[in-house]
Short mmCIF file of C-alpha atoms in Angstrom, two decimals:
data_model
loop_
_atom_site.label_atom_id
_atom_site.label_comp_id
_atom_site.label_asym_id
_atom_site.label_seq_id
_atom_site.Cartn_x
_atom_site.Cartn_y
_atom_site.Cartn_z
CA MET K 1 26.79 -21.68 -12.47
CA ALA K 2 23.19 -22.58 -12.95
CA THR K 3 20.90 -20.40 -10.96
CA MET K 4 17.34 -21.33 -10.48
CA GLU K 5 15.21 -18.27 -10.14
CA CYS K 6 11.92 -18.80 -8.41
CA LYS K 7 9.05 -16.95 -6.95
CA ILE K 8 7.84 -17.72 -3.46
CA VAL K 9 5.06 -16.18 -1.48
CA THR K 10 4.43 -15.71 2.24
CA LEU K 11 0.88 -16.31 3.41
CA GLY K 12 -0.93 -16.33 6.73
CA GLU K 13 -3.11 -14.37 9.13
CA GLY K 14 -2.24 -10.76 10.00
CA ARG K 15 0.51 -10.08 12.55
CA VAL K 16 1.87 -13.65 12.60
CA GLY K 17 5.27 -12.48 11.40
CA LYS K 18 5.35 -12.96 7.62
CA THR K 19 7.22 -9.73 6.96
CA SER K 20 9.45 -10.23 9.99
CA LEU K 21 10.51 -13.71 8.87
CA ALA K 22 11.28 -12.51 5.35
CA LEU K 23 13.20 -9.50 6.65
CA LYS K 24 15.12 -11.55 9.17
CA TYR K 25 16.17 -13.96 6.51
CA VAL K 26 17.00 -11.51 3.75
CA LYS K 27 18.47 -8.67 5.77
CA ASN K 28 18.95 -10.02 9.26
CA GLU K 29 16.72 -7.30 10.62
CA PHE K 30 13.99 -7.45 13.24
CA HIS K 31 11.59 -4.72 14.32
CA LYS K 32 9.30 -5.29 17.24
CA ASP K 33 6.68 -2.98 15.78
CA GLU K 34 6.93 -4.07 12.17
CA ILE K 35 4.45 -1.97 10.21
CA SER K 36 1.47 -3.87 8.83
CA THR K 37 1.75 -4.78 5.17
CA VAL K 38 -0.71 -3.18 2.79
CA ASN K 39 -0.78 -5.18 -0.43
CA ALA K 40 2.68 -6.79 -0.68
CA ASN K 41 6.42 -6.34 -0.23
CA TYR K 42 9.06 -7.75 -2.47
CA LEU K 43 12.42 -9.10 -1.29
CA THR K 44 15.03 -11.25 -2.93
CA LYS K 45 17.96 -13.39 -1.88
CA LEU K 46 20.39 -15.70 -3.59
CA VAL K 47 20.74 -18.97 -1.71
CA GLN K 48 23.57 -21.44 -2.10
CA ILE K 49 22.51 -25.02 -1.62
CA PRO K 50 24.66 -28.11 -2.22
CA GLN K 51 22.95 -28.81 -5.55
CA GLY K 52 23.39 -25.29 -6.94
CA SER K 53 22.04 -21.86 -6.28
CA VAL K 54 18.53 -20.59 -6.05
CA GLN K 55 17.37 -17.05 -6.22
CA LEU K 56 14.34 -16.68 -4.02
CA ASN K 57 12.10 -13.84 -5.12
CA ILE K 58 9.88 -13.43 -2.11
CA TRP K 59 6.47 -11.80 -2.33
CA ASP K 60 5.44 -10.99 1.19
CA THR K 61 1.67 -10.48 1.26
CA ALA K 62 -0.74 -8.65 3.56
CA GLY K 63 -2.52 -10.78 6.14
CA GLN K 64 -6.00 -9.33 6.32
CA GLU K 65 -8.72 -11.44 4.76
CA ARG K 66 -9.77 -8.71 2.35
CA PHE K 67 -6.34 -8.73 0.73
CA ARG K 68 -6.72 -12.42 0.03
CA ALA K 69 -8.07 -11.96 -3.48
CA ILE K 70 -5.05 -9.78 -4.17
CA ALA K 71 -2.67 -12.33 -2.63
CA SER K 72 -3.82 -14.85 -5.21
CA ASN K 73 -2.24 -12.66 -7.85
CA TYR K 74 1.07 -13.05 -6.11
CA TYR K 75 1.02 -16.81 -5.70
CA ARG K 76 0.20 -17.37 -9.35
CA GLN K 77 3.21 -19.15 -10.85
CA ALA K 78 4.90 -19.32 -7.46
CA LYS K 79 7.19 -22.29 -6.99
CA GLY K 80 7.04 -22.15 -3.24
CA ALA K 81 4.86 -20.90 -0.42
CA LEU K 82 5.63 -20.20 3.19
CA ILE K 83 2.52 -20.37 5.34
CA VAL K 84 3.04 -18.74 8.71
CA TYR K 85 1.06 -19.00 11.94
CA ASP K 86 1.68 -17.60 15.37
CA ILE K 87 2.13 -20.30 18.05
CA THR K 88 0.43 -18.02 20.57
CA ASP K 89 -2.69 -17.60 18.44
CA ARG K 90 -4.99 -20.54 17.80
CA LYS K 91 -6.98 -18.78 15.08
CA SER K 92 -3.89 -18.17 13.00
CA PHE K 93 -3.17 -21.91 13.03
CA ASP K 94 -6.70 -22.67 11.86
CA LYS K 95 -6.10 -20.40 8.87
CA VAL K 96 -3.17 -22.59 7.77
CA VAL K 97 -5.59 -25.30 6.63
CA SER K 98 -7.55 -22.95 4.41
CA TRP K 99 -4.36 -21.59 2.87
CA ILE K 100 -3.11 -25.08 2.05
CA LYS K 101 -6.44 -25.95 0.46
CA GLU K 102 -6.44 -22.78 -1.57
CA LEU K 103 -2.90 -23.32 -2.80
CA LYS K 104 -3.57 -26.95 -3.73
CA SER K 105 -6.53 -25.93 -5.84
CA GLN K 106 -5.35 -22.61 -7.25
CA ALA K 107 -1.56 -22.56 -7.38
CA GLU K 108 0.94 -24.40 -9.59
CA LYS K 109 0.65 -28.15 -9.24
CA ASN K 110 4.15 -28.79 -7.93
CA ILE K 111 4.25 -25.84 -5.55
CA VAL K 112 6.42 -26.54 -2.50
CA ILE K 113 4.78 -25.56 0.76
CA VAL K 114 6.38 -25.21 4.18
CA VAL K 115 4.69 -24.18 7.39
CA ALA K 116 6.29 -21.96 10.03
CA GLY K 117 5.11 -21.88 13.64
CA ASN K 118 6.48 -18.44 14.40
CA LYS K 119 7.19 -16.61 17.67
CA CYS K 120 8.65 -19.72 19.29
CA ASP K 121 10.56 -17.37 21.59
CA MET K 122 7.21 -16.89 23.35
CA GLU K 123 6.93 -20.52 24.42
CA LYS K 124 5.09 -19.64 27.63
CA GLU K 125 2.14 -18.26 25.71
CA ARG K 126 1.94 -21.16 23.30
CA GLN K 127 -1.60 -22.17 22.31
CA ILE K 128 -0.88 -24.80 19.69
CA ASN K 129 1.00 -27.74 21.06
CA ARG K 130 3.90 -28.89 19.01
CA PRO K 131 2.91 -32.53 18.43
CA GLU K 132 -0.45 -31.38 17.11
CA ALA K 133 1.18 -29.05 14.59
CA LEU K 134 3.73 -31.69 13.56
CA GLU K 135 1.10 -34.36 13.15
CA PHE K 136 -1.04 -32.06 11.05
CA CYS K 137 1.84 -31.20 8.73
CA ARG K 138 2.97 -34.84 8.51
CA LYS K 139 -0.47 -35.81 7.26
CA MET K 140 -0.33 -33.06 4.69
CA GLN K 141 3.24 -34.10 3.75
CA ILE K 142 4.47 -30.63 4.44
CA ARG K 143 7.58 -29.70 6.42
CA HIS K 144 6.96 -27.77 9.61
CA PHE K 145 9.47 -25.44 11.25
CA ASP K 146 9.53 -23.75 14.62
CA THR K 147 10.76 -20.25 13.97
CA SER K 148 11.42 -17.01 15.74
CA ALA K 149 11.93 -13.94 13.61
CA LYS K 150 13.08 -12.23 16.79
CA SER K 151 15.91 -14.60 17.71
CA GLY K 152 16.41 -15.96 14.21
CA ASN K 153 15.79 -19.53 15.35
CA GLY K 154 14.89 -21.87 12.53
CA VAL K 155 14.66 -19.10 9.94
CA GLU K 156 17.74 -19.88 7.87
CA GLU K 157 17.06 -23.57 8.07
CA MET K 158 13.49 -23.16 6.86
CA PHE K 159 14.33 -21.06 3.82
CA MET K 160 17.20 -23.42 2.94
CA GLU K 161 14.79 -26.34 3.04
CA LEU K 162 12.31 -24.44 0.90
CA ALA K 163 15.05 -23.63 -1.62
CA SER K 164 16.27 -27.26 -1.75
CA GLN K 165 12.82 -28.68 -2.18
CA ILE K 166 12.04 -26.20 -4.95
CA PHE K 167 15.32 -27.08 -6.64
CA GLU K 168 14.53 -30.78 -6.46
CA ALA K 169 10.99 -30.33 -7.67
CA ASN K 170 12.00 -28.24 -10.65
CA LYS K 171 15.46 -29.45 -11.64
CA GLY K 172 13.98 -31.14 -14.70
CA GLU K 173 13.27 -27.74 -16.13
CA LEU K 174 16.72 -26.41 -15.36
CA GLY K 175 18.50 -25.68 -18.57
CA GLN K 176 15.42 -25.17 -20.63
CA SER K 177 15.48 -21.51 -21.28
CA GLY K 178 12.24 -19.88 -20.39
CA ARG K 179 11.09 -16.71 -22.03
CA ASN K 180 9.23 -15.82 -18.89
CA SER K 181 12.00 -16.69 -16.48
CA ARG K 182 11.50 -13.76 -14.17
CA ARG K 183 7.92 -14.64 -13.64
CA GLY K 184 8.73 -17.82 -11.86
CA LYS K 185 9.88 -20.20 -14.54
CA ILE K 186 13.36 -21.51 -14.38
CA THR K 187 16.28 -20.78 -16.54
CA VAL K 188 20.04 -20.73 -16.57
CA GLU K 189 21.27 -17.24 -16.48
CA LYS K 190 24.05 -15.23 -15.05
CA THR K 191 23.65 -14.77 -11.36
CA LYS K 192 22.12 -11.43 -10.88
CA HIS K 193 21.77 -9.64 -7.62
CA ARG K 194 18.85 -7.45 -7.13
CA GLU K 195 19.44 -4.72 -4.67
CA ASN K 196 17.28 -5.29 -1.63
CA SER K 197 15.36 -2.26 -0.69
CA GLY K 198 13.20 -1.12 2.16
CA LYS K 199 14.27 -0.17 5.61
CA LYS K 200 11.24 -1.33 7.44
CA GLY K 201 9.55 -3.56 4.95
CA GLY K 202 6.89 -0.98 4.29
CA CYS K 203 4.65 -1.57 1.41
CA CYS K 204 4.14 -1.17 -2.25
CA MET J 1 -4.24 24.19 -3.51
CA GLN J 2 -1.53 26.79 -3.20
CA HIS J 3 2.14 25.97 -2.84
CA GLY J 4 2.84 24.39 0.55
CA GLY J 5 -0.82 23.68 1.26
CA LEU J 6 -2.04 24.90 4.61
CA GLY J 7 1.51 25.03 5.85
CA ASN J 8 1.17 24.43 9.57
CA SER J 9 -0.60 22.28 12.14
CA GLU J 10 -2.58 25.09 13.77
CA LEU J 11 -4.19 26.00 10.49
CA ARG J 12 -4.85 22.37 9.66
CA ARG J 13 -6.55 21.84 12.99
CA GLU J 14 -8.95 24.62 11.98
CA ILE J 15 -9.41 23.94 8.28
CA TRP J 16 -9.46 20.14 8.03
CA PRO J 17 -12.64 19.80 10.14
CA LEU J 18 -14.30 22.35 7.84
CA LEU J 19 -13.24 20.49 4.73
CA LEU J 20 -14.53 17.31 6.35
CA LYS J 21 -17.83 18.99 7.24
CA VAL J 22 -17.55 17.90 10.86
CA HIS J 23 -19.94 20.66 11.93
CA GLU J 24 -22.69 19.36 9.62
CA ASN J 25 -22.68 16.00 11.32
CA SER J 26 -22.02 17.12 14.89
CA ASN J 27 -25.14 15.58 16.44
CA PHE J 28 -24.29 12.17 15.11
CA LEU J 29 -20.65 12.46 16.10
CA THR J 30 -21.04 13.42 19.75
CA ASP J 31 -20.98 10.75 22.45
CA TRP J 32 -18.87 8.57 20.23
CA LYS J 33 -16.99 7.22 23.23
CA ALA J 34 -20.03 5.12 24.06
CA THR J 35 -19.43 3.15 20.88
CA VAL J 36 -15.91 1.84 21.30
CA GLN J 37 -16.94 -1.74 22.12
CA PRO J 38 -15.34 -4.69 20.28
CA ASN J 39 -16.57 -5.63 16.81
CA GLU J 40 -15.73 -8.19 14.13
CA TYR J 41 -12.54 -6.28 13.24
CA SER J 42 -11.35 -5.57 16.77
CA GLU J 43 -8.65 -8.21 16.75
CA ILE J 44 -6.96 -7.06 13.58
CA ILE J 45 -7.46 -3.43 14.64
CA GLU J 46 -5.69 -4.18 17.92
CA ARG J 47 -2.80 -5.83 16.13
CA ASP J 48 -2.44 -2.94 13.70
CA VAL J 49 -2.76 -0.30 16.41
CA ASN J 50 0.02 -2.01 18.34
CA ARG J 51 2.35 -1.30 15.48
CA SER J 52 1.03 2.16 14.67
CA LEU J 53 2.42 5.55 15.76
CA PHE J 54 5.71 4.37 14.51
CA GLY J 55 7.81 5.24 11.50
CA LEU J 56 6.89 8.93 11.19
CA ASP J 57 9.45 11.59 12.03
CA ILE J 58 7.25 13.11 14.73
CA THR J 59 6.67 9.77 16.42
CA ASP J 60 10.37 8.85 16.34
CA HIS J 61 11.09 10.61 19.61
CA PHE J 62 7.92 9.54 21.43
CA THR J 63 8.56 7.97 24.81
CA GLU J 64 7.15 4.48 25.22
CA ASP J 65 4.42 5.88 27.51
CA GLN J 66 3.41 8.50 24.99
CA ARG J 67 3.24 5.89 22.27
CA LEU J 68 1.09 3.58 24.38
CA PHE J 69 -1.23 6.43 25.33
CA LYS J 70 -1.70 7.52 21.72
CA ARG J 71 -2.24 3.92 20.69
CA SER J 72 -5.05 3.54 23.19
CA GLN J 73 -6.67 6.66 21.72
CA LEU J 74 -6.20 5.39 18.19
CA SER J 75 -7.79 2.07 19.07
CA LYS J 76 -10.87 3.84 20.43
CA ILE J 77 -11.12 6.02 17.35
CA ILE J 78 -10.94 3.16 14.84
CA ASN J 79 -13.35 0.91 16.74
CA ALA J 80 -15.82 3.75 17.11
CA VAL J 81 -15.72 4.55 13.38
CA ILE J 82 -16.46 0.91 12.55
CA ASN J 83 -19.20 0.65 15.20
CA LYS J 84 -20.88 3.90 14.25
CA ASN J 85 -21.58 2.71 10.76
CA PRO J 86 -21.92 -1.01 9.96
CA ASN J 87 -21.35 -0.26 6.28
CA LEU J 88 -17.78 0.78 6.98
CA HIS J 89 -15.39 -2.16 7.00
CA TYR J 90 -11.89 -1.91 8.39
CA PHE J 91 -8.92 -2.41 6.06
CA GLN J 92 -5.26 -2.65 7.03
CA GLY J 93 -4.01 0.86 6.33
CA PHE J 94 -7.01 2.75 7.74
CA ASN J 95 -5.03 2.87 10.98
CA SER J 96 -2.40 5.02 9.22
CA ILE J 97 -5.00 7.53 8.03
CA CYS J 98 -6.59 7.84 11.49
CA THR J 99 -3.11 8.28 12.96
CA VAL J 100 -2.65 11.47 10.94
CA PHE J 101 -5.97 12.91 12.16
CA LEU J 102 -5.13 11.98 15.74
CA LEU J 103 -1.66 13.51 15.57
CA ILE J 104 -2.85 16.77 14.05
CA SER J 105 -5.56 17.26 16.69
CA ASP J 106 -6.69 15.24 19.71
CA GLU J 107 -8.73 12.17 20.48
CA ASP J 108 -12.13 13.81 20.04
CA LEU J 109 -11.47 15.75 16.87
CA GLY J 110 -9.31 12.85 15.66
CA PHE J 111 -12.37 10.61 15.79
CA LYS J 112 -14.65 13.14 14.14
CA MET J 113 -12.27 13.73 11.27
CA SER J 114 -11.57 10.01 10.83
CA TYR J 115 -15.27 9.23 10.69
CA GLN J 116 -16.05 11.99 8.22
CA CYS J 117 -13.09 11.00 6.07
CA ALA J 118 -14.34 7.41 5.97
CA GLU J 119 -17.83 8.54 5.06
CA LEU J 120 -17.06 11.35 2.61
CA PHE J 121 -13.76 10.36 1.04
CA ILE J 122 -12.67 6.76 1.39
CA LYS J 123 -15.98 4.93 1.61
CA ASP J 124 -15.08 2.90 -1.47
CA SER J 125 -12.00 1.54 0.29
CA MET J 126 -14.19 0.46 3.19
CA ARG J 127 -16.73 -1.68 1.37
CA LYS J 128 -17.06 -5.32 2.32
CA SER J 129 -14.49 -6.15 -0.36
CA PHE J 130 -12.03 -4.07 -2.37
CA GLU J 131 -13.61 -5.33 -5.58
CA GLU J 132 -16.76 -3.34 -4.80
CA GLY J 133 -14.97 -0.04 -4.69
CA VAL J 134 -11.30 0.80 -4.55
CA SER J 135 -10.30 -1.83 -7.13
CA LEU J 136 -12.54 -0.06 -9.63
CA GLU J 137 -10.88 3.23 -8.72
CA MET J 138 -7.49 1.65 -9.29
CA HIS J 139 -8.42 0.86 -12.90
CA LEU J 140 -8.91 4.56 -13.48
CA ILE J 141 -5.19 5.18 -13.02
CA TYR J 142 -4.69 3.73 -16.48
CA GLU J 143 -7.24 6.15 -17.90
CA LEU J 144 -5.21 9.05 -16.57
CA LEU J 145 -1.92 7.58 -17.71
CA GLU J 146 -3.30 6.91 -21.16
CA LYS J 147 -4.09 10.59 -21.61
CA ASN J 148 -0.51 11.47 -20.84
CA ASP J 149 1.68 8.65 -22.05
CA LYS J 150 0.40 5.80 -24.17
CA LYS J 151 3.69 3.93 -24.30
CA LEU J 152 4.06 3.86 -20.55
CA THR J 153 0.48 2.72 -20.08
CA LYS J 154 0.93 -0.06 -22.60
CA LYS J 155 4.03 -1.25 -20.82
CA LEU J 156 2.38 -1.29 -17.39
CA ARG J 157 -0.69 -3.00 -18.74
CA GLN J 158 1.43 -5.67 -20.36
CA ILE J 159 3.44 -6.39 -17.22
CA TYR J 160 0.47 -6.43 -14.89
CA THR J 161 -1.92 -8.35 -17.06
CA ILE J 162 0.61 -11.09 -17.71
CA ASP J 163 1.81 -11.32 -14.14
CA THR J 164 -1.36 -10.84 -12.21
CA ASN J 165 -4.30 -10.74 -14.51
CA VAL J 166 -5.24 -7.51 -12.82
CA ASN J 167 -6.18 -4.45 -14.76
CA SER J 168 -4.46 -1.91 -12.54
CA PRO J 169 -0.93 -0.99 -11.47
CA MET J 170 -1.03 -2.90 -8.20
CA PHE J 171 2.12 -1.40 -6.70
CA SER J 172 0.22 1.82 -6.09
CA LEU J 173 -2.62 0.25 -4.10
CA SER J 174 -1.16 1.20 -0.73
CA TRP J 175 -0.72 4.83 -1.86
CA VAL J 176 -4.37 5.04 -2.81
CA LEU J 177 -5.67 3.19 0.25
CA THR J 178 -3.67 5.22 2.77
CA TRP J 179 -3.12 8.56 1.02
CA LEU J 180 0.60 7.79 1.19
CA SER J 181 0.46 7.63 5.00
CA HIS J 182 1.81 4.12 4.90
CA ASN J 183 4.81 5.17 2.87
CA MET J 184 5.92 8.56 4.19
CA HIS J 185 8.37 9.36 6.93
CA SER J 186 7.92 13.13 6.99
CA PHE J 187 4.72 14.10 8.79
CA ASP J 188 4.83 17.51 7.21
CA LYS J 189 4.94 16.14 3.68
CA LEU J 190 2.19 13.73 4.55
CA CYS J 191 -0.02 16.56 5.82
CA ARG J 192 0.56 18.36 2.55
CA VAL J 193 -0.84 15.33 0.72
CA PHE J 194 -3.83 15.31 3.09
CA ASP J 195 -4.37 19.05 2.43
CA PHE J 196 -4.63 18.28 -1.24
CA CYS J 197 -6.89 15.25 -0.86
CA LEU J 198 -9.26 16.97 1.55
CA ALA J 199 -9.46 20.19 -0.43
CA SER J 200 -10.08 18.56 -3.80
CA HIS J 201 -12.00 15.38 -4.56
CA PRO J 202 -12.31 11.80 -3.25
CA LEU J 203 -10.54 10.64 -6.41
CA ALA J 204 -7.48 12.74 -5.58
CA PRO J 205 -5.41 9.69 -4.50
CA ILE J 206 -5.90 8.24 -8.00
CA TYR J 207 -4.57 11.42 -9.59
CA ILE J 208 -1.68 11.42 -7.12
CA ALA J 209 -0.81 7.83 -7.99
CA ALA J 210 -0.90 8.66 -11.70
CA ALA J 211 1.30 11.71 -11.10
CA ILE J 212 3.90 9.71 -9.18
CA ILE J 213 3.97 7.07 -11.91
CA LEU J 214 4.22 9.61 -14.74
CA ASN J 215 7.01 11.34 -12.96
CA GLU J 216 9.03 8.14 -12.91
CA LYS J 217 8.25 7.03 -16.43
CA THR J 218 11.86 6.89 -17.61
CA SER J 219 12.75 4.45 -14.86
CA ILE J 220 9.59 2.41 -15.30
CA MET J 221 10.33 2.00 -19.00
CA LYS J 222 13.62 0.37 -17.97
CA CYS J 223 11.94 -2.12 -15.60
CA ALA J 224 11.44 -5.58 -17.04
CA ASP J 225 8.84 -6.99 -14.72
CA MET J 226 6.68 -6.64 -11.64
CA PRO J 227 9.42 -7.29 -9.06
CA GLU J 228 11.58 -4.57 -10.55
CA ILE J 229 8.75 -2.07 -10.48
CA HIS J 230 7.80 -2.93 -6.90
CA GLN J 231 11.39 -2.66 -5.85
CA TYR J 232 11.86 0.64 -7.63
CA PHE J 233 8.93 2.27 -5.87
CA HIS J 234 9.48 0.66 -2.50
CA ASP J 235 11.57 3.40 -0.99
CA LEU J 236 10.99 6.07 -3.56
CA VAL J 237 7.67 7.34 -2.28
CA ARG J 238 9.06 8.63 0.97
CA HIS J 239 11.45 10.83 -1.01
CA ILE J 240 9.06 12.25 -3.58
CA ASP J 241 8.56 15.95 -4.06
CA VAL J 242 4.99 16.23 -2.77
CA GLU J 243 4.61 19.81 -4.01
CA MET J 244 5.31 18.78 -7.54
CA VAL J 245 3.09 15.71 -7.28
CA CYS J 246 0.16 17.77 -5.95
CA ASP J 247 0.70 20.30 -8.70
CA MET J 248 0.75 17.63 -11.39
CA SER J 249 -2.35 16.02 -9.92
CA LEU J 250 -4.25 19.30 -9.96
CA ASN J 251 -3.18 19.92 -13.52
CA MET J 252 -4.49 16.50 -14.50
CA MET J 253 -7.75 17.21 -12.68
CA CYS J 254 -8.17 20.33 -14.82
CA MET J 255 -7.54 18.39 -18.00
CA PHE J 256 -9.61 15.38 -17.01
CA TYR J 257 -12.34 16.27 -14.53
CA PRO J 258 -13.01 13.78 -11.73
CA SER J 259 -16.69 13.54 -12.76
CA LYS J 260 -15.62 12.51 -16.26
CA LEU J 261 -13.03 10.10 -14.95
CA VAL J 262 -15.63 8.37 -12.74
CA ASN J 263 -17.74 7.73 -15.81
CA ARG J 264 -14.88 5.86 -17.45
CA SER J 265 -15.12 3.14 -14.84
CA VAL J 266 -15.91 -0.29 -16.29
CA LYS J 267 -18.47 -0.85 -13.55
CA LYS J 268 -20.63 1.63 -11.73
CA PHE J 269 -19.74 2.49 -8.16
CA HIS J 270 -22.31 2.10 -5.37
CA ASP J 271 -24.98 4.79 -5.46
CA ASP J 272 -23.81 6.19 -2.15
CA SER J 273 -20.22 6.51 -3.36
CA PRO J 274 -18.64 9.87 -2.45
CA LEU J 275 -17.28 9.93 -6.00
CA TYR J 276 -20.74 10.97 -7.19
CA PHE J 277 -21.23 13.74 -4.60
CA ASP J 278 -18.90 16.54 -5.35
CA CYS J 279 -19.77 19.14 -7.94
CA GLU J 280 -18.60 22.39 -6.32
CA PHE J 281 -15.00 21.48 -6.73
CA GLU J 282 -15.19 21.36 -10.51
CA ASP J 283 -16.54 24.90 -10.62
CA ILE J 284 -13.34 25.93 -8.93
CA LEU J 285 -11.28 23.87 -11.34
CA LYS J 286 -12.77 25.77 -14.27
CA HIS J 287 -11.29 28.97 -12.94
CA LEU J 288 -7.84 27.67 -12.27
CA PRO J 289 -5.01 28.69 -14.60
CA TYR J 290 -4.18 25.12 -15.55
CA GLY J 291 -4.70 22.89 -18.52
CA LYS J 292 -5.66 24.97 -21.58
CA GLY J 293 -5.56 28.12 -19.52
CA ILE J 294 -1.89 27.69 -18.88
CA GLN J 295 -1.11 28.19 -22.57
CA TRP J 296 -2.85 31.56 -22.51
CA GLN J 297 -0.88 32.49 -19.46
CA LEU J 298 2.26 31.58 -21.31
CA VAL J 299 1.29 33.63 -24.35
CA VAL J 300 0.52 36.64 -22.17
CA SER J 301 3.83 36.25 -20.32
CA VAL J 302 5.79 36.05 -23.58
CA ILE J 303 4.08 39.17 -24.94
CA VAL J 304 4.81 41.10 -21.75
CA LEU J 305 8.43 39.96 -21.86
CA MET J 306 8.84 40.94 -25.53
CA VAL J 307 7.36 44.36 -24.92
CA ALA J 308 9.67 44.83 -21.96
CA VAL J 309 12.76 43.75 -23.92
CA GLY J 310 11.73 45.85 -26.92
CA TYR J 311 11.11 48.85 -24.76
CA SER J 312 14.45 48.53 -22.98
CA LEU J 313 16.29 48.01 -26.29
CA TYR J 314 14.57 51.05 -27.78
CA TYR J 315 15.35 53.06 -24.69
CA ASN J 316 19.03 51.97 -24.67
CA LEU J 317 19.46 52.53 -28.40
CA SER J 318 17.90 55.95 -28.33
CA PHE J 319 20.16 56.75 -25.43
CA LEU J 320 23.19 55.85 -27.58
#
């Protein structure tokens, strides 16, 4: 069966839950004290969607501003980006705008972006009201998801949506064999599982 | 430098402050607790501290209270380092280095060692941006690799230039930034790495990274792309043989002196870079039985062995 292999990248302020969301989705793991990411982690998962299957190669980047120049190396040729903010932290939401701008100007033209308002299990401490976030994303024509890496709420759904949108956006290229398939282009190849590594999503 | 490094915590508590020249800066370092106020990095520091003291074997059995107490000490240490010197900028990973100094000693000495380490060893990681310092150091890994294995270097260069446009093996950035403290589980092994870094040269982490890479060259040659390489090294570092890696690094230092390596940088480092300070260490290197010297050692050993075998044969034969 045709497998679309694509690179996606997680972006967002430090400690919003980028690594936790990726780990929850790929390995169904959650650690309260997830170690901070230095540079980037790599995770991969094969997703079955009604149209076919998509292998998401997820580059999970560090949040601190000074790693931002490095992060740009990871979103080059990415087909999708997951921008994460923490619903209990106003500043992290403000960063979403700058990430979207940066992706629109620097990344691939048809990159699919979704936004995750993470830590929705901490509703009581919410600082960004939901309608505001939804309205913002609607204007940007970007899907928004409420997620909780802790409970798993919205996580599966969000990655599925990301995979479907990427599939739709790139299905024209499906079938054209790409020499550089692993680097984010799309090709038809035998489904290949990459062993997921990393107990705590450390770094490398 | 010897096998096993300093070997135990008591000795490290005594020797590390000497290697970090804490005594030479004691006036400046006293009363540091008056400088723990918030700064531009306090938020990210707080977030990182709240997930520190976790993931090492000796912190595994901490009670929650112990962990919280140590975290409050760590927070003070990091904020004070940043406040003491406005030229030092916090990076995610510095928390892991300070954690090691805190765990080996106490809050006070932990601060003093962390500050001195920032100033004398990792200043280039703490510039306003990585591009001003540590990124340039990262390029030097290729210089070391090139001396040892051209094919491997070519392969890594190809993969990383195509995928990232970056002229360094990016997967090793966290090793260099944190002296492996972000990647290790064994505190003892980690301290051994710190022994080596503190006793040698601020470029030691670059030699260590090159040694780890060289040691895995067969596997790297099989990797097709960046994801495979990242994945390969993800869990590997916590299982490496640190003794062997330190030994290889020292050997490389003897063959390619740090002062020479620094000069191979495409851009000059800042004038106050610790990379330009150290000269004493190379005098020691000259007297170590590594590099060219090792061949002489080998020749001498072979001669001694042959004489011994010859003598015993002669003795046995004459006995017959």
